[in-house]
Coordinates of C-alpha atoms in Angstrom, one line a residue:
Chain A
X1278 CA 0.0 0.0 0.0
X1279 CA 1.5 3.4 -1.0
X1280 CA 2.6 5.8 1.6
X1281 CA 0.6 9.0 2.3
X1282 CA 1.9 12.3 3.4
X1283 CA -0.6 14.7 4.9
X1284 CA -0.6 18.0 6.8
X1285 CA -3.4 19.3 9.0
X1286 CA -4.6 19.8 12.5
X1287 CA -5.1 17.0 15.0
X1288 CA -8.6 16.9 16.7
X1289 CA -10.2 14.5 19.1
X1290 CA -13.9 13.7 19.3
X1291 CA -15.9 10.8 20.8
X1292 CA -18.4 8.7 18.9
X1293 CA -18.9 5.8 21.2
X1294 CA -15.2 5.7 21.7
X1295 CA -12.4 8.3 21.3
X1296 CA -11.6 9.2 17.7
X1297 CA -8.5 11.1 16.6
X1298 CA -8.7 13.0 13.4
X1299 CA -6.6 15.0 11.0
X1300 CA -8.4 18.0 9.4
X1301 CA -6.5 19.2 6.3
X1302 CA -6.6 22.8 5.0
X1303 CA -8.7 21.5 2.2
X1304 CA -11.5 20.5 4.5
X1305 CA -11.0 16.8 4.4
X1306 CA -11.0 14.7 7.6
X1307 CA -8.9 11.6 8.1
X1308 CA -9.2 9.2 11.0
X1309 CA -5.8 8.6 12.6
X1310 CA -5.1 5.1 13.8
X1311 CA -2.0 4.2 15.7
X1312 CA 0.3 6.0 18.1
X1313 CA -0.6 9.7 18.3
X1314 CA 0.7 11.5 21.4
X1315 CA -2.1 13.4 23.2
X1316 CA 0.1 16.4 23.3
X1317 CA -0.4 16.8 19.5
X1318 CA -4.2 17.4 19.8
X1319 CA -5.0 20.8 18.5
X1320 CA -1.7 21.3 16.8
X1321 CA -0.7 21.4 13.2
X1322 CA 1.2 18.2 12.2
X1323 CA 2.7 16.3 9.3
X1324 CA 1.7 12.7 9.1
X1325 CA 3.2 9.8 7.1
X1326 CA 1.1 6.7 7.0
X1327 CA -0.8 4.3 4.8
X1328 CA -4.5 3.7 4.3
X1329 CA -5.6 1.1 6.9
X1330 CA -7.0 -2.2 5.8
X1331 CA -10.0 -1.9 8.2
X1332 CA -11.6 1.2 6.7
X1333 CA -15.0 0.5 8.2
X1334 CA -16.1 1.4 11.7
X1335 CA -18.4 3.5 13.9
X1336 CA -16.2 6.6 13.7
X1337 CA -17.2 7.5 10.2
X1338 CA -15.3 10.7 10.1
X1339 CA -13.3 9.9 6.9
X1340 CA -10.7 7.6 5.5
X1341 CA -8.6 5.8 8.1
X1342 CA -4.9 6.3 7.9
X1343 CA -2.5 4.0 9.9
X1344 CA 0.1 6.5 11.3
X1345 CA 3.7 5.6 10.8
X1346 CA 5.2 8.9 11.8
X1347 CA 3.7 12.1 13.1
X1348 CA 5.5 15.4 13.9
X1349 CA 4.4 18.8 15.0
X1350 CA 4.8 21.8 12.6
X1351 CA 4.3 24.5 15.1
Chain B
X85 CA -87.1 0.0 8.4
X86 CA -86.6 -3.7 8.4
X87 CA -83.7 -5.6 9.9
X88 CA -82.5 -6.4 6.4
X89 CA -82.6 -2.7 5.3
X90 CA -80.6 -1.8 8.4
X91 CA -78.2 -4.6 7.7
X92 CA -77.8 -3.5 4.1
X93 CA -77.0 0.1 5.3
X94 CA -74.4 -1.2 7.8
X95 CA -72.8 -3.3 5.2
X96 CA -72.6 -0.4 2.8
X97 CA -71.1 1.7 5.5
X98 CA -68.5 -0.9 6.2
X99 CA -67.4 -1.2 2.6
X100 CA -67.3 2.6 2.3
X101 CA -65.1 2.7 5.4
X102 CA -62.7 0.1 4.0
X103 CA -62.5 1.8 0.6
X104 CA -61.6 5.0 2.4
X105 CA -58.3 3.4 3.5
X106 CA -57.4 2.9 -0.1
X107 CA -57.8 6.5 -1.2
X108 CA -55.8 7.8 1.7
X109 CA -56.0 10.9 3.7
X110 CA -53.9 14.0 4.2
X111 CA -50.6 13.6 6.0
X112 CA -50.7 14.6 9.6
X113 CA -47.4 16.1 10.7
X114 CA -46.8 15.1 14.4
X115 CA -46.0 17.3 17.2
X116 CA -42.9 17.3 19.3
X117 CA -42.5 16.4 23.0
X118 CA -44.7 18.2 25.4
X119 CA -43.5 20.6 28.0
X120 CA -42.5 19.3 31.4
X121 CA -45.1 19.5 34.1
X122 CA -45.3 22.8 35.9
X123 CA -44.0 22.6 39.5
X124 CA -46.2 23.7 42.3
X125 CA -46.6 22.6 45.9
X126 CA -44.8 19.7 47.5
X127 CA -43.4 16.8 45.6
X128 CA -40.2 15.2 44.3
X129 CA -37.5 17.0 42.4
X130 CA -34.8 15.4 40.4
X131 CA -31.4 17.1 40.5
X132 CA -28.9 16.4 37.7
X133 CA -25.7 17.6 39.3
X134 CA -22.2 18.0 37.8
X135 CA -21.0 14.5 37.0
X136 CA -17.7 15.0 38.8
X137 CA -19.2 16.2 42.0
X138 CA -17.5 14.6 45.0
X139 CA -19.1 13.5 48.2
X140 CA -17.9 16.7 50.1
X141 CA -19.4 19.0 47.5
X142 CA -22.5 17.0 47.4
X143 CA -23.0 17.3 51.2
X144 CA -22.3 21.0 50.9
X145 CA -24.9 21.5 48.2
X146 CA -27.5 19.6 50.3
X147 CA -26.7 21.6 53.3
X148 CA -26.9 24.9 51.4
X149 CA -30.4 24.2 50.4
X150 CA -31.6 22.1 53.3
X151 CA -32.2 19.0 51.1
X152 CA -32.1 15.3 51.8
X153 CA -30.8 13.8 48.7
X154 CA -31.0 10.2 47.6
X155 CA -29.8 8.6 44.4
X156 CA -32.4 8.2 41.7
X157 CA -31.1 4.7 41.3
X158 CA -28.1 2.9 42.8
X159 CA -26.4 3.0 39.4
X160 CA -27.0 6.7 38.9
X161 CA -24.0 8.0 41.0
X162 CA -21.8 8.4 37.9
X163 CA -24.5 10.5 36.3
X164 CA -25.0 12.4 39.6
X165 CA -28.7 12.0 39.4
X166 CA -30.5 12.6 42.7
X167 CA -34.0 13.0 44.1
X168 CA -35.3 15.0 47.0
X169 CA -38.7 15.4 48.6
X170 CA -39.5 19.1 49.0
X171 CA -42.4 21.1 50.4
X172 CA -42.3 23.8 47.8
X173 CA -41.0 22.6 44.4
X174 CA -41.1 26.0 42.7
X175 CA -39.2 27.7 45.5
X176 CA -36.5 25.0 45.6
X177 CA -36.1 25.1 41.8
X178 CA -35.7 28.9 41.9
X179 CA -33.1 28.6 44.7
X180 CA -31.0 25.8 43.2
X181 CA -31.2 26.2 39.4
X182 CA -28.2 28.6 39.4
X183 CA -26.2 26.7 42.0
X184 CA -22.8 25.8 40.4
X185 CA -23.3 22.2 41.4
X186 CA -26.5 21.9 39.4
X187 CA -26.8 21.1 35.7
X188 CA -30.6 20.6 35.7
X189 CA -33.4 20.5 38.2
X190 CA -37.0 19.8 37.5
X191 CA -40.0 18.0 39.0
X192 CA -40.0 14.2 38.6
X193 CA -42.4 13.7 35.7
X194 CA -44.6 10.7 35.8
X195 CA -45.2 9.6 32.3
X196 CA -48.5 7.9 33.3
X197 CA -50.5 7.7 36.5
X198 CA -49.0 4.2 37.0
X199 CA -45.4 5.5 36.8
X200 CA -44.7 4.1 33.3
X201 CA -42.1 3.4 32.5
X202 CA -40.4 2.9 35.8
X203 CA -36.8 2.8 34.5
X204 CA -35.2 5.4 36.8
X205 CA -32.9 6.9 34.2
X206 CA -35.6 7.3 31.7
X207 CA -35.8 10.9 32.9
X208 CA -32.5 11.6 31.2
X209 CA -33.5 9.9 27.9
X210 CA -34.8 13.1 26.2
X211 CA -34.3 11.3 22.9
X212 CA -37.1 8.7 23.7
X213 CA -39.5 11.4 24.8
X214 CA -38.6 13.5 21.7
X215 CA -39.6 10.7 19.3
X216 CA -42.7 9.6 21.2
X217 CA -41.4 6.2 22.1
X218 CA -44.0 5.6 24.7
X219 CA -46.8 5.3 22.1
X220 CA -44.6 2.6 20.4
X221 CA -44.5 0.6 23.6
X222 CA -48.2 0.6 23.9
X223 CA -48.5 -0.5 20.2
X224 CA -46.7 -3.8 20.7
X225 CA -43.2 -2.5 21.2
X226 CA -41.9 -4.4 18.1
X227 CA -43.2 -7.8 19.2
X228 CA -42.5 -10.5 16.5
X229 CA -39.9 -8.5 14.7
X230 CA -36.2 -9.5 14.4
X231 CA -33.4 -6.9 14.1
X232 CA -29.9 -7.7 13.2
X233 CA -27.3 -5.4 14.8
X234 CA -24.1 -5.4 12.8
X235 CA -21.6 -3.8 15.1
X236 CA -18.9 -4.6 17.7
X237 CA -21.1 -7.3 19.1
X238 CA -23.8 -7.2 21.9
X239 CA -23.2 -8.3 25.5
X240 CA -26.1 -9.2 27.8
X241 CA -25.4 -6.4 30.3
X242 CA -27.5 -6.0 33.4
X243 CA -30.3 -3.8 32.0
X244 CA -30.6 -6.0 28.8
X245 CA -31.7 -8.9 31.0
X246 CA -35.0 -10.3 29.9
X247 CA -35.0 -9.1 26.3
X248 CA -35.0 -11.5 23.4
X249 CA -31.2 -11.5 22.6
X250 CA -29.7 -14.4 20.6
X251 CA -26.1 -15.5 20.6
X252 CA -25.5 -14.1 17.2
X253 CA -22.7 -14.6 14.8
X254 CA -19.1 -13.4 14.5
X255 CA -17.5 -12.1 11.3
X256 CA -14.2 -10.9 12.7
X257 CA -11.1 -13.0 12.1
X258 CA -10.0 -14.9 15.2
X259 CA -13.2 -14.1 17.1
X260 CA -15.8 -16.8 17.6
X261 CA -18.3 -15.0 19.7
X262 CA -20.7 -12.1 19.0
X263 CA -20.1 -10.7 22.5
X264 CA -19.1 -7.1 22.6
X265 CA -15.5 -6.2 23.5
X266 CA -15.9 -2.5 22.9
X267 CA -19.2 -1.2 24.1
X268 CA -20.5 0.5 20.9
X269 CA -22.7 -2.4 19.8
X270 CA -24.3 -3.0 23.1
X271 CA -25.2 0.7 23.4
X272 CA -26.7 0.6 19.9
X273 CA -28.7 -2.6 20.7
X274 CA -29.9 -0.9 23.9
X275 CA -31.4 2.0 22.0
X276 CA -33.3 -0.5 19.9
X277 CA -34.4 -3.0 22.5
X278 CA -33.4 -2.0 26.0
X279 CA -35.5 -3.7 28.7
X280 CA -38.2 -1.2 29.5
X281 CA -40.4 -0.8 32.5
X282 CA -38.2 -3.2 34.4
X283 CA -37.5 -0.8 37.3
X284 CA -33.9 -0.6 36.2
X285 CA -31.7 1.8 34.3
X286 CA -32.9 3.0 31.0
X287 CA -35.5 2.3 28.3
X288 CA -35.3 1.4 24.6
X289 CA -37.5 2.1 21.5
X290 CA -38.8 -1.4 20.8
X291 CA -38.2 -3.7 23.8
X292 CA -40.1 -6.6 22.5
X293 CA -38.0 -7.3 19.3
X294 CA -35.6 -10.1 18.9
X295 CA -32.0 -8.9 18.6
X296 CA -29.5 -10.9 16.6
X297 CA -26.0 -9.6 17.1
X298 CA -23.4 -9.8 14.3
X299 CA -19.9 -8.9 15.4
X300 CA -18.4 -7.3 12.3
X301 CA -16.2 -4.7 14.1
X302 CA -13.2 -5.7 16.2
X303 CA -12.4 -4.5 19.7
X304 CA -10.8 -1.3 18.4
X305 CA -13.9 -0.6 16.3
X306 CA -12.6 -1.4 12.8
X307 CA -13.9 -3.8 10.2
X308 CA -13.7 -4.6 6.5
X309 CA -16.2 -4.2 3.8
X310 CA -16.2 -7.8 2.6
X311 CA -16.9 -9.3 6.0
X312 CA -19.7 -6.8 6.7
X313 CA -21.2 -7.6 3.3
X314 CA -21.0 -11.3 4.2
X315 CA -22.8 -10.6 7.5
X316 CA -25.5 -8.8 5.7
X317 CA -26.0 -11.8 3.3
X318 CA -26.1 -14.1 6.3
X319 CA -28.7 -11.9 8.1
X320 CA -30.9 -11.9 5.0
X321 CA -30.7 -15.6 4.7
X322 CA -31.6 -15.9 8.4
X323 CA -34.8 -14.1 7.8
X324 CA -34.3 -10.9 9.8
X325 CA -36.7 -8.1 9.3
X326 CA -34.4 -5.1 9.9
X327 CA -30.6 -4.7 9.6
X328 CA -29.1 -1.9 11.7
X329 CA -25.7 -0.6 10.4
X330 CA -24.3 1.9 12.8
X331 CA -21.1 1.9 10.9
X332 CA -19.6 3.1 7.7
X333 CA -16.5 3.9 5.6
X334 CA -15.5 5.0 2.2
X335 CA -17.4 4.0 -1.0
X336 CA -17.4 0.2 -1.4
X337 CA -19.3 -1.3 -4.3
X338 CA -19.3 -4.7 -2.6
X339 CA -20.8 -3.5 0.6
X340 CA -23.3 -1.1 -1.0
X341 CA -24.4 -3.9 -3.3
X342 CA -25.0 -6.3 -0.4
X343 CA -27.0 -3.6 1.5
X344 CA -29.1 -2.8 -1.6
X345 CA -29.6 -6.6 -2.3
X346 CA -30.9 -7.0 1.3
X347 CA -33.4 -4.2 0.8
X348 CA -34.5 -5.7 -2.5
X349 CA -35.1 -9.0 -0.6
X350 CA -37.6 -7.1 1.7
X351 CA -35.3 -6.4 4.6
X352 CA -35.3 -2.9 5.9
X353 CA -31.7 -1.7 5.9
X354 CA -30.9 1.2 8.2
X355 CA -27.4 2.9 8.2
X356 CA -25.8 5.8 9.9
X357 CA -25.1 8.7 7.6
X358 CA -21.6 9.4 9.0
X359 CA -19.9 11.8 11.4
X360 CA -17.7 13.9 9.2
X361 CA -20.0 16.9 9.6
X362 CA -19.6 17.5 5.8
X363 CA -21.3 16.5 2.6
X364 CA -21.2 13.1 1.0
X365 CA -22.2 9.7 2.3
X366 CA -19.9 6.7 2.3
X367 CA -20.9 3.1 2.2
X368 CA -23.3 1.5 3.1
X369 CA -25.3 4.6 3.7
X370 CA -25.0 5.5 0.0
X371 CA -27.1 2.5 -1.1
X372 CA -30.1 3.6 -3.1
X373 CA -32.4 1.4 -1.1
X374 CA -30.7 2.0 2.2
X375 CA -32.4 4.2 4.8
X376 CA -29.5 6.6 5.7
X377 CA -30.0 8.4 9.0
X378 CA -28.7 11.8 10.0
X379 CA -28.4 12.9 13.6
X380 CA -30.1 15.6 15.6
X381 CA -29.1 17.0 19.0
X382 CA -31.3 17.6 22.1
X383 CA -32.8 20.8 20.4
X384 CA -34.0 18.7 17.6
X385 CA -31.8 20.3 14.9
X386 CA -28.8 18.9 13.1
X387 CA -26.0 17.7 15.3
X388 CA -22.7 19.4 14.2
X389 CA -21.0 16.1 13.2
X390 CA -23.8 14.7 11.2
X391 CA -22.9 14.0 7.5
X392 CA -25.4 15.3 5.0
X393 CA -26.0 15.0 1.3
X394 CA -27.9 13.1 -1.3
X395 CA -29.2 9.9 0.2
X396 CA -30.0 11.1 3.7
X397 CA -33.6 9.8 4.1
X398 CA -34.5 10.8 7.7
X399 CA -33.0 12.1 10.9
X400 CA -33.2 10.9 14.5
X401 CA -31.7 11.8 17.9
X402 CA -27.9 11.2 17.8
X403 CA -27.1 13.4 20.7
X404 CA -24.5 16.1 21.3
X405 CA -22.2 15.3 24.2
X406 CA -20.9 18.8 24.2
X407 CA -24.1 19.9 25.8
X408 CA -24.9 18.9 29.3
X409 CA -27.1 15.8 29.3
X410 CA -27.1 16.0 25.5
X411 CA -25.8 12.5 24.8
X412 CA -27.8 9.3 24.2
X413 CA -27.8 7.3 27.4
X414 CA -27.7 3.5 27.4
X415 CA -26.4 0.6 29.4
X416 CA -23.3 -1.0 27.9
X417 CA -20.2 -2.9 28.8
X418 CA -17.4 -1.2 30.7
X419 CA -14.2 -2.6 29.3
X420 CA -12.2 -1.1 32.2
X421 CA -13.7 -3.4 34.8
X422 CA -15.6 -6.0 32.8
X423 CA -18.9 -4.8 34.3
X424 CA -21.5 -2.5 32.8
X425 CA -22.1 1.3 32.9
X426 CA -24.6 3.8 31.8
X427 CA -22.9 5.8 29.1
X428 CA -23.9 8.8 27.0
X429 CA -22.7 8.5 23.5
X430 CA -23.2 10.7 20.4
X431 CA -23.1 10.0 16.7
X432 CA -25.2 9.0 13.7
X433 CA -24.5 5.5 15.2
X434 CA -26.9 6.5 17.9
X435 CA -29.4 8.0 15.5
X436 CA -29.8 4.9 13.3
X437 CA -31.0 2.5 16.0
X438 CA -33.9 5.0 16.8
X439 CA -35.0 4.5 13.2
X440 CA -34.5 0.7 13.4
X441 CA -36.5 0.6 16.6
X442 CA -39.3 2.8 15.2
X443 CA -39.6 0.6 12.1
X444 CA -39.7 -2.5 14.3
X445 CA -42.6 -1.0 16.2
X446 CA -44.5 -0.3 13.0
X447 CA -43.7 -3.8 11.5
X448 CA -44.9 -5.2 14.8
X449 CA -48.2 -3.6 14.3
X450 CA -48.7 -5.8 11.4
X451 CA -48.0 -3.6 8.4
X452 CA -45.7 -4.5 5.5
X453 CA -42.1 -3.2 5.4
X454 CA -42.7 -0.7 2.6
X455 CA -45.8 0.6 4.3
X456 CA -43.8 1.0 7.6
X457 CA -41.1 3.1 5.9
X458 CA -43.8 5.2 4.1
X459 CA -45.6 5.8 7.4
X460 CA -42.4 6.8 9.2
X461 CA -41.4 9.2 6.4
X462 CA -44.8 10.8 6.2
X463 CA -45.1 11.3 9.9
X464 CA -41.6 12.8 10.4
X465 CA -41.4 16.3 11.7
X466 CA -40.2 18.7 8.9
X467 CA -37.1 20.4 10.2
X468 CA -34.8 22.7 8.3
X469 CA -35.7 23.6 4.8
X470 CA -39.3 23.0 3.8
X471 CA -40.0 19.5 2.6
X472 CA -37.3 17.0 1.8
X473 CA -33.8 18.2 2.2
X474 CA -30.3 16.7 2.3
X475 CA -29.7 17.3 6.0
X476 CA -32.9 15.8 7.5
X477 CA -34.3 13.9 4.5
X478 CA -38.1 13.6 5.3
X479 CA -37.5 15.1 8.7
X480 CA -36.9 14.0 12.3
X481 CA -38.7 10.8 13.2
X482 CA -41.9 11.0 15.3
X483 CA -42.8 7.5 16.2
X484 CA -45.8 8.7 18.2
X485 CA -47.3 10.3 15.1
X486 CA -46.4 7.2 13.0
X487 CA -48.2 4.9 15.4
X488 CA -51.2 7.3 15.4
X489 CA -51.2 7.2 11.6
X490 CA -51.3 3.4 11.5
X491 CA -54.0 3.3 14.1
X492 CA -56.3 6.0 12.7
X493 CA -55.7 5.4 9.0
X494 CA -55.4 1.6 9.0
X495 CA -56.7 0.0 12.2
X496 CA -59.7 2.2 12.8
X497 CA -61.3 1.7 9.4
X498 CA -60.7 -2.0 9.6
X499 CA -62.2 -2.1 13.1
X500 CA -65.3 -0.2 12.0
X501 CA -65.7 -2.2 8.9
X502 CA -65.5 -5.5 10.7
X503 CA -67.9 -4.3 13.4
X504 CA -70.5 -3.1 10.9
X505 CA -70.3 -6.1 8.5
X506 CA -70.6 -8.6 11.4
X507 CA -73.5 -6.6 12.8
X508 CA -75.1 -6.4 9.4
X509 CA -74.8 -10.2 9.0
X510 CA -76.4 -10.8 12.4
X511 CA -79.1 -8.3 11.8
X512 CA -79.8 -9.5 8.3
X513 CA -80.4 -13.0 9.6
X514 CA -82.7 -11.7 12.3
X515 CA -80.6 -12.6 15.3
X516 CA -81.5 -11.3 18.7
X517 CA -79.4 -8.3 19.9
X518 CA -77.2 -10.4 22.2
X519 CA -76.1 -12.5 19.3
X520 CA -75.5 -9.8 16.7
X521 CA -73.7 -7.6 19.2
X522 CA -71.3 -10.5 20.0
X523 CA -70.8 -10.9 16.2
X524 CA -70.1 -7.2 15.8
X525 CA -67.6 -7.0 18.6
X526 CA -65.7 -10.1 17.4
X527 CA -65.8 -8.8 13.9
X528 CA -64.3 -5.5 15.0
X529 CA -61.6 -7.1 17.1
X530 CA -60.7 -9.6 14.5
X531 CA -60.5 -6.9 11.8
X532 CA -58.5 -4.3 13.6
X533 CA -57.8 -5.2 17.2
X534 CA -59.1 -3.1 20.1
X535 CA -56.6 -0.5 19.2
X536 CA -58.0 2.1 21.6
X537 CA -56.9 0.0 24.5
X538 CA -53.4 1.0 23.5
X539 CA -54.0 4.3 25.1
X540 CA -54.7 2.8 28.5
X541 CA -51.8 2.6 31.0
X542 CA -50.9 -1.0 30.3
X543 CA -47.4 -2.3 30.0
X544 CA -46.1 -3.7 26.7
X545 CA -46.6 -7.5 26.6
X546 CA -48.5 -7.5 29.8
X547 CA -52.0 -6.9 31.0
X548 CA -54.5 -6.5 28.2
X549 CA -51.9 -5.2 25.6
X550 CA -52.4 -8.3 23.5
X551 CA -56.0 -7.4 22.9
X552 CA -54.8 -4.5 20.8
X553 CA -53.3 -6.8 18.2
X554 CA -55.5 -8.3 15.5
X555 CA -55.8 -12.1 16.0
X556 CA -54.0 -13.2 12.9
X557 CA -51.0 -11.1 14.0
X558 CA -51.3 -12.4 17.5
X559 CA -51.3 -16.0 16.3
X560 CA -48.2 -15.4 14.3
X561 CA -46.5 -13.9 17.3
X562 CA -47.1 -17.1 19.3
X563 CA -44.7 -18.9 16.9
X564 CA -42.0 -16.3 17.4
X565 CA -40.3 -13.6 15.4
X566 CA -40.3 -14.1 11.7
X567 CA -43.7 -15.8 11.6
X568 CA -45.8 -12.6 12.0
X569 CA -45.3 -11.5 8.4
X570 CA -45.7 -15.0 7.1
X571 CA -48.3 -15.9 4.5
X572 CA -49.2 -18.8 6.9
X573 CA -50.9 -16.3 9.2
X574 CA -52.0 -13.7 6.6
X575 CA -54.5 -16.4 5.5
X576 CA -57.8 -18.1 6.3
X577 CA -56.4 -21.2 8.0
X578 CA -57.0 -20.0 11.5
X579 CA -60.6 -18.6 11.1
X580 CA -61.5 -21.6 8.9
X581 CA -60.2 -24.0 11.4
X582 CA -62.0 -22.3 14.2
X583 CA -65.2 -22.3 12.2
X584 CA -64.8 -26.0 11.4
X585 CA -64.2 -27.0 15.0
X586 CA -66.6 -24.7 16.9
X587 CA -69.0 -23.4 14.2
X588 CA -71.8 -25.8 14.9
X589 CA -71.9 -25.1 18.6
X590 CA -74.9 -22.9 19.1
X591 CA -73.4 -20.9 21.9
X592 CA -70.1 -20.3 20.2
X593 CA -71.4 -19.8 16.6
X594 CA -72.0 -16.0 16.9
X595 CA -68.4 -15.6 18.2
X596 CA -67.0 -17.8 15.5
X597 CA -68.9 -16.1 12.7
X598 CA -67.9 -12.6 13.8
X599 CA -64.3 -13.7 14.2
X600 CA -64.2 -15.2 10.7
X601 CA -65.8 -12.2 9.2
X602 CA -63.4 -9.8 10.9
X603 CA -60.5 -11.8 9.7
X604 CA -61.9 -11.6 6.2
X605 CA -62.1 -7.8 6.5
X606 CA -58.5 -7.7 7.8
X607 CA -57.2 -9.6 4.8
X608 CA -59.3 -7.7 2.3
X609 CA -58.1 -4.4 3.8
X610 CA -54.5 -5.5 3.7
X611 CA -54.9 -6.4 0.0
X612 CA -56.6 -3.1 -0.8
X613 CA -54.1 -0.7 0.9
X614 CA -50.9 -2.8 0.6
X615 CA -50.3 -2.8 4.4
X616 CA -50.2 -6.7 4.4
X617 CA -47.6 -8.1 2.1
X618 CA -47.1 -11.9 2.5
X619 CA -45.8 -13.8 -0.5
X620 CA -44.2 -10.7 -2.0
X621 CA -47.3 -8.5 -1.6
X622 CA -49.8 -10.8 -3.4
X623 CA -53.2 -9.2 -3.3
X624 CA -54.7 -12.2 -5.0
X625 CA -53.7 -14.4 -2.1
X626 CA -55.2 -12.0 0.4
X627 CA -58.5 -11.5 -1.5
X628 CA -58.9 -15.3 -2.0
X629 CA -58.3 -16.0 1.7
X630 CA -60.6 -13.1 2.6
X631 CA -63.3 -14.7 0.5
X632 CA -62.8 -18.0 2.4
X633 CA -63.2 -16.2 5.7
X634 CA -66.4 -14.5 4.6
X635 CA -67.9 -17.7 3.3
X636 CA -67.0 -19.4 6.5
X637 CA -68.6 -16.6 8.6
X638 CA -71.8 -16.7 6.4
X639 CA -71.9 -20.5 6.6
X640 CA -71.6 -20.6 10.4
X641 CA -74.2 -17.9 10.9
X642 CA -76.5 -19.5 8.3
X643 CA -76.3 -22.8 10.0
X644 CA -77.3 -21.2 13.3
X645 CA -80.2 -19.4 11.6
X646 CA -81.4 -22.7 10.0
X647 CA -81.2 -24.3 13.4
X648 CA -83.6 -21.7 14.6
X649 CA -86.0 -22.4 11.8
X650 CA -85.9 -26.1 12.2

């Protein structure tokens, strides 16, 4: 599966379980899966990852990206 | 005027009443929840305090206002829900409503004189009040209907005890049980079918349904399109009536095709619209035949996260946890300690089961799947732009109005027609008043059930509630879910059998004749207006069996008449 590089702001919400999201400047929302430090919530980040195999779930906020690396931009 | 003339007039009236169900009547848009009772004088107040209030702060609050507080329920400490007897409710409300410890304070509202339902946390389920769930409980509460819940699984938590919950099936690799290991699926199942009026916890929309769990999402909440599609196929083959999909993902032709195929097979497929807050539905909500559900908050308008766009058919309470008390409360598992907990969730995942439960109630009243959807859409409260829109679809569901619509536009005409036709037969044959009155009452009940008893304070499944079901439906229910929409029961077998066995008994003959005639009216009405749809909606089947019923009724009454003459 090809790697994805994305930039945006990390947000957290709860839809029957906590959901971490990346909101891009273009208005798209991605669901972040994997190790995302809580300190990055609300901050602009760059994410490298790949589309997760399990794309379906109850979060339904957008495509699921399995995070391989995440770093703050601000 | 002779008996025969009166009988002819009654029969004409009955047929005109039945015909009126075919031409239809203007749509009645339902009304929202009523205002809470006004407080005056002494009584009980309920205090919804800050959830994180500790014991010291609680004691200080009670001391400040001279209150003796008790938990609303032993399980309501986490929700900080307390009761207090006070001598002047208005004064105490005025004194406490701005206290920093208080989120809400109001008089305890008894929903009925008998304290119905008695689930102590029902007071926090604004969502059920908003959709008029109580009328659904009094209309059979979904008895005889099977709902498949495709989710993280369903566990028999404490408050689900007593509902019809099967073991279910697992479609997650390495998992062989449909038990919930997350909490989402049990919460969703609770909204559909939570044990209601059991003196415990919370209530659900359709507590008499059978729930079949399908575990398609793993413990972390993820799943794949092909396995969800396989679970849908399995549920269709198993004969479920409704599939609830509080899940979604990107467009998937495989999953959407499976959902649409299920709907084509006659199963009602309900799916959450999504939680992106933006435009554009994913799969399976994007299926043309799938009922995609948007979410509303406690104020009845769009929840900020609810996905909108082409395909949203209807909206229902999904909650908004950013508002105090704004989530959808249900009992679910607590993975932290292996026990259970009452948790408030939000999401279109929570909205979809309101629609599934509402459709179950309508199916349980004996109407066909297509008619149930039509009734729910037509009785929805128009919110947002006038008419159909891409945020709310047909509007926010109003189960109370939908039940009313079935009763007054389907059951009442059938009841009246059965009553009048049976009375006409008895009068026409010159029976004494006692006999033709029995025939009339049996005809009315068999045709439409004593629906008006549904307004009496009787619990679902108990007391006299079964009287409000028509007997063909009732007989189907005895054999369990799945049978009630079977052609076996939408047929003349039962009245014909009763007529054969008891028809020559002089004392029973008027009862039997009225019963058979009423069943005939019920089948005729179902064939005329499409609300009965066995065998793929065959009107010919219904008309033929109606004729058999009518002939049986006339034969029994005629034999009784000849016995007089002899």
